[in-house]
Amino acid sequence: MKVEVAMQKLKEKGYKYTQKREKILEIFTKVNGYLSVKDVYKKIKQDYPTISLNTVYLNLSFFEEAEILETTDLNGEKVYRFSCEDQHHHHIICTECGKVKAINICPMDAIYGNPPGFTITGHKFEIYGCCDECNK
Amino acid sequence: MKVEVAMQKLKEKGYKYTQKREKILEIFTKVNGYLSVKDVYKKIKQDYPTISLNTVYLNLSFFEEAEILETTDLNGEKVYRFSCEDQHHHHIICTECGKVKAINICPMDAIYGNPPGFTITGHKFEIYGCCDECNK
DNA sequence: TTTTAAATAATAATAAATACTATTTATTTC
DNA sequence: GAAATAAATAGTATTTATTATTATTTAAAA
Ligand SMILES: [Mn+2]
Ligand SMILES: [Mn+2]
Ligand SMILES: [Zn+2]
Ligand SMILES: [Zn+2]
């Protein structure tokens, strides 16, 4: 997703435009992987040294709500990345640096209906690994 | 896994026998699902009102290390359950109460070798839902 | 029974995440 | 463009999960 499209999406949801929000999104476009709140905080501090960590927390939550960012847990920490807008798929994730690679298989294709006693609301399929860079 | 087998496994790894450990394992046998540390703490307090929360934390970690318990994240919290010793499989999990049901499909069966640029170290496939009891 | 190494309790320390409030700012309205 | 308003932000406090520390107790070995 492009930054402008994401900002437009935000606007439609009634959020205001701010430079910091744009910058946060820009940070995510430059990374093909998950970032923690602190990762984003460190990066945006280069441009806005006085930004509050709380602001980063809030905005990442808003972005998630607006389905601009998606999240997962990496080592017990919530991490964020740009939502994949193309067809539903899953990822292999480097547990060291958060880098991702798409996997064009969804195990739900083999699941028919709801298992007895349960109503399905979601699923997660993630392969974990170490990328070549982190392997060095 | 039976409690005695698990305690035996612990012994082999050099851990001592304690009543509290046995009780913790007993708690897990009575529940077909994941429990948080606090869940276990509350339950065991009925028998050992002076037990320390830290003791629960420590023992659950030991059990995980000894592969007696397995874990996942539920609503950002680490939760534990008895390890499945039968053939590798996955689960549908009630996000309300942690109850689980086996799914005899593993998406890794369709993955051959390592994707370029990555070394696979693990995977997670979980279906989330709400069980009939929690739906009421 | 004595020894000793691990288990526990009690408490302190960390770290992620959330809550609160005064101030600032983007956007609306005139 | 200036004033009004509602949201965004900074700064700080609080909460909550988890880990660390240390003195005491206890299971198991000698
Ligand atoms: Mn993708
Ligand atoms: Mn199972
Ligand atoms: Zn990596
Ligand atoms: Zn349930």
PDB file of C-alpha atoms (C1' of nucleotides) in Angstrom, chain C residues 2-27:
ATOM      1  C1'  DT C   2      23.874 -34.507  58.391  1.00  0.00           C
ATOM      2  C1'  DT C   3      24.764 -32.283  54.167  1.00  0.00           C
ATOM      3  C1'  DT C   4      23.693 -29.795  50.020  1.00  0.00           C
ATOM      4  C1'  DA C   5      21.592 -28.314  46.224  1.00  0.00           C
ATOM      5  C1'  DA C   6      17.155 -27.185  44.589  1.00  0.00           C
ATOM      6  C1'  DA C   7      12.489 -25.199  45.622  1.00  0.00           C
ATOM      7  C1'  DT C   8       9.905 -21.714  47.553  1.00  0.00           C
ATOM      8  C1'  DA C   9       8.222 -17.190  49.417  1.00  0.00           C
ATOM      9  C1'  DA C  10       8.581 -12.640  49.597  1.00  0.00           C
ATOM     10  C1'  DT C  11       9.908  -8.894  47.447  1.00  0.00           C
ATOM     11  C1'  DA C  12      12.056  -5.945  44.024  1.00  0.00           C
ATOM     12  C1'  DA C  13      12.961  -4.784  39.361  1.00  0.00           C
ATOM     13  C1'  DT C  14      11.828  -4.706  34.198  1.00  0.00           C
ATOM     14  C1'  DA C  15       9.385  -3.912  30.322  1.00  0.00           C
ATOM     15  C1'  DA C  16       5.297  -3.624  27.466  1.00  0.00           C
ATOM     16  C1'  DA C  17       1.144  -1.509  27.231  1.00  0.00           C
ATOM     17  C1'  DT C  18      -2.475   1.581  28.709  1.00  0.00           C
ATOM     18  C1'  DA C  19      -4.549   5.683  31.109  1.00  0.00           C
ATOM     19  C1'  DC C  20      -4.731  10.529  32.236  1.00  0.00           C
ATOM     20  C1'  DT C  21      -4.372  15.418  31.560  1.00  0.00           C
ATOM     21  C1'  DA C  22      -2.713  19.756  29.991  1.00  0.00           C
ATOM     22  C1'  DT C  23      -1.167  21.733  25.799  1.00  0.00           C
ATOM     23  C1'  DT C  24      -0.819  22.063  20.920  1.00  0.00           C
ATOM     24  C1'  DT C  25      -2.437  21.620  16.319  1.00  0.00           C
ATOM     25  C1'  DA C  26      -5.400  20.404  12.127  1.00  0.00           C
ATOM     26  C1'  DT C  27      -9.542  21.355  10.357  1.00  0.00           C
TER      27       DT C  27
END
